[in-house]
Structures are given as structure tokens and as C-alpha cells.
Coordinates of N, CA and C in Angstrom, one line a residue:
M916 N 130.0 7.5 2.3 CA 130.2 6.7 1.2 C 131.2 5.6 1.6
K917 N 131.1 4.5 0.9 CA 132.0 3.4 1.1 C 132.4 2.7 -0.2
I918 N 133.5 2.1 -0.2 CA 134.0 1.4 -1.4 C 133.4 0.0 -1.5
S919 N 133.0 -0.3 -2.7 CA 132.4 -1.7 -3.0 C 133.2 -2.3 -4.1
Y920 N 133.5 -3.6 -4.0 CA 134.2 -4.3 -5.0 C 133.3 -5.2 -5.9
K921 N 132.0 -4.9 -5.9 CA 131.1 -5.7 -6.6 C 131.5 -5.7 -8.1
P922 N 131.9 -4.6 -8.7 CA 132.3 -4.7 -10.1 C 133.5 -5.7 -10.4
L923 N 134.3 -5.9 -9.4 CA 135.4 -6.9 -9.5 C 134.8 -8.3 -9.7
W924 N 133.9 -8.6 -8.9 CA 133.3 -10.0 -8.9 C 132.5 -10.2 -10.2
K925 N 131.9 -9.1 -10.7 CA 131.2 -9.2 -12.0 C 132.2 -9.4 -13.1
L926 N 133.3 -8.7 -13.0 CA 134.4 -8.8 -14.0 C 134.9 -10.2 -14.1
L927 N 135.2 -10.8 -12.9 CA 135.7 -12.1 -12.8 C 134.7 -13.1 -13.5
I928 N 133.4 -12.9 -13.3 CA 132.5 -13.8 -13.9 C 132.5 -13.6 -15.4
D929 N 132.5 -12.3 -15.8 CA 132.6 -12.0 -17.3 C 133.8 -12.6 -18.0
K930 N 134.9 -12.7 -17.2 CA 136.2 -13.2 -17.8 C 136.3 -14.7 -17.5
D931 N 135.3 -15.3 -16.9 CA 135.3 -16.7 -16.6 C 136.5 -17.1 -15.7
L932 N 136.7 -16.3 -14.7 CA 137.8 -16.5 -13.8 C 137.3 -16.8 -12.4
K933 N 138.0 -17.6 -11.6 CA 137.7 -17.9 -10.2 C 138.5 -17.1 -9.3
N934 N 138.2 -17.1 -8.0 CA 138.9 -16.4 -7.0 C 140.4 -16.8 -7.0
K935 N 140.6 -18.1 -7.1 CA 141.9 -18.7 -7.1 C 142.8 -18.1 -8.3
D936 N 142.2 -18.0 -9.5 CA 142.8 -17.4 -10.6 C 143.2 -15.9 -10.3
L937 N 142.4 -15.2 -9.6 CA 142.8 -13.8 -9.3 C 143.9 -13.8 -8.3
I938 N 143.9 -14.7 -7.3 CA 145.1 -14.8 -6.3 C 146.3 -15.1 -7.1
V939 N 146.3 -15.9 -8.0 CA 147.6 -16.3 -8.8 C 148.0 -15.1 -9.7
K940 N 147.0 -14.7 -10.5 CA 147.4 -13.6 -11.5 C 147.9 -12.3 -10.9
A941 N 147.2 -11.9 -9.7 CA 147.5 -10.6 -9.1 C 148.4 -10.8 -7.9
K942 N 148.9 -12.0 -7.7 CA 149.7 -12.3 -6.5 C 149.2 -11.7 -5.2
L943 N 147.9 -12.2 -4.9 CA 147.3 -11.8 -3.7 C 147.3 -12.8 -2.7
S944 N 147.3 -12.4 -1.4 CA 147.2 -13.4 -0.3 C 145.7 -13.7 -0.1
S945 N 145.5 -14.8 0.7 CA 144.1 -15.1 1.0 C 143.5 -14.1 1.9
S946 N 144.3 -13.4 2.7 CA 143.8 -12.4 3.6 C 143.4 -11.1 2.8
T947 N 144.1 -10.9 1.8 CA 143.7 -9.7 0.9 C 142.4 -10.0 0.2
L948 N 142.2 -11.3 -0.3 CA 141.0 -11.7 -0.9 C 139.9 -11.6 0.0
Y949 N 140.1 -11.9 1.3 CA 139.0 -11.8 2.3 C 138.6 -10.3 2.5
K950 N 139.6 -9.4 2.5 CA 139.3 -8.0 2.6 C 138.5 -7.5 1.5
L951 N 138.8 -7.9 0.2 CA 138.1 -7.6 -1.0 C 136.7 -8.1 -0.9
K952 N 136.5 -9.3 -0.5 CA 135.2 -9.9 -0.4 C 134.3 -9.2 0.6
H953 N 134.9 -8.6 1.7 CA 134.1 -7.9 2.7 C 134.2 -6.4 2.6
N954 N 134.6 -5.9 1.4 CA 134.7 -4.5 1.1 C 135.5 -3.7 2.1
E955 N 136.6 -4.3 2.6 CA 137.5 -3.7 3.5 C 138.6 -3.0 2.7
N956 N 139.3 -2.1 3.4 CA 140.4 -1.3 2.7 C 141.6 -2.2 2.3
V957 N 142.0 -2.0 1.1 CA 143.3 -2.6 0.6 C 144.2 -1.5 0.1
T958 N 145.4 -1.8 -0.1 CA 146.3 -0.8 -0.6 C 146.2 -0.5 -2.1
T959 N 146.6 0.7 -2.5 CA 146.6 1.0 -3.9 C 147.4 0.0 -4.7
D960 N 148.5 -0.5 -4.1 CA 149.4 -1.4 -4.8 C 148.6 -2.7 -5.2
V961 N 147.8 -3.2 -4.3 CA 146.9 -4.3 -4.5 C 145.9 -4.0 -5.7
L962 N 145.3 -2.8 -5.7 CA 144.4 -2.5 -6.7 C 145.1 -2.4 -8.0
L963 N 146.3 -1.9 -8.1 CA 147.1 -1.8 -9.3 C 147.4 -3.2 -9.8
R964 N 147.8 -4.1 -9.0 CA 148.2 -5.5 -9.4 C 146.9 -6.2 -10.0
I965 N 145.8 -5.9 -9.3 CA 144.5 -6.5 -9.9 C 144.2 -5.9 -11.3
C966 N 144.4 -4.6 -11.4 CA 144.1 -4.0 -12.7 C 145.1 -4.5 -13.8
E967 N 146.3 -4.6 -13.4 CA 147.3 -5.1 -14.4 C 147.0 -6.6 -14.8
A968 N 146.6 -7.4 -13.8 CA 146.3 -8.8 -14.0 C 145.1 -9.0 -14.9
L969 N 144.1 -8.1 -14.7 CA 142.8 -8.2 -15.4 C 142.7 -7.3 -16.6
D970 N 143.8 -6.5 -16.9 CA 143.8 -5.5 -18.0 C 142.6 -4.7 -17.9
C971 N 142.5 -3.9 -16.8 CA 141.4 -3.0 -16.6 C 141.8 -1.8 -15.8
D972 N 140.8 -0.9 -15.6 CA 141.0 0.3 -14.8 C 140.4 0.2 -13.4
F973 N 140.7 1.1 -12.5 CA 140.1 1.1 -11.2 C 138.6 1.1 -11.2
S974 N 138.0 1.8 -12.1 CA 136.6 1.9 -12.2 C 135.9 0.6 -12.6
D975 N 136.7 -0.3 -13.1 CA 136.2 -1.6 -13.6 C 136.1 -2.6 -12.4
I976 N 136.8 -2.3 -11.3 CA 136.9 -3.2 -10.2 C 136.3 -2.7 -8.9
M977 N 135.9 -1.4 -8.8 CA 135.4 -0.8 -7.6 C 134.5 0.3 -7.9
C978 N 133.6 0.6 -6.9 CA 132.7 1.8 -7.0 C 132.4 2.3 -5.6
C979 N 131.8 3.4 -5.6 CA 131.3 4.0 -4.3 C 129.9 3.8 -4.1
E980 N 129.5 3.4 -2.9 CA 128.1 3.2 -2.6 C 127.8 4.1 -1.3
K981 N 126.6 4.5 -1.2 CA 126.1 5.3 -0.1 C 125.9 4.2 1.1
E982 N 126.4 4.7 2.3 CA 126.2 3.8 3.4 C 124.7 3.9 3.9
S983 N 124.1 2.9 4.3 CA 122.8 2.9 4.9 C 122.8 3.4 6.3
E984 N 121.9 4.2 6.7 CA 121.9 4.8 8.0 C 121.2 4.0 9.1

């Protein structure tokens, strides 16, 4: 299984926010945004800041997906 941040990108669209808005609101670096876009690992602190900035829970910004073999 792997983590996917697809729900985060859908939430941004639903809230009419751009990536730049997320960077500012959650105080993210561009390298952290890159990691999120490529479903790479980020710290729980980053996930908490995103949830606080978007007023949501972890399950609203990430999900588990089966890895293809």
C-alpha cells in the first residue's frame, strides 16, 4: 500500500484554491509541495499544518492505494 494525496488536490479544487494558496496558508516550502505532488513521504507536522489551514482531517487530504505489481 502507498499513500496518495489525490484527495488533497480535489479538496483544493472544491475550495477554489491554488497550489500557491496552499503554500501560503500551510506555510509549506516548494520542495514539500513537490513531495506531495509526487506522493512522497512528508512529516506529520506538514499534514497537521495542511489540515489546520484547510479546516479538515487527515482523511480529507490523503488515502491509501494498492501498489501495482
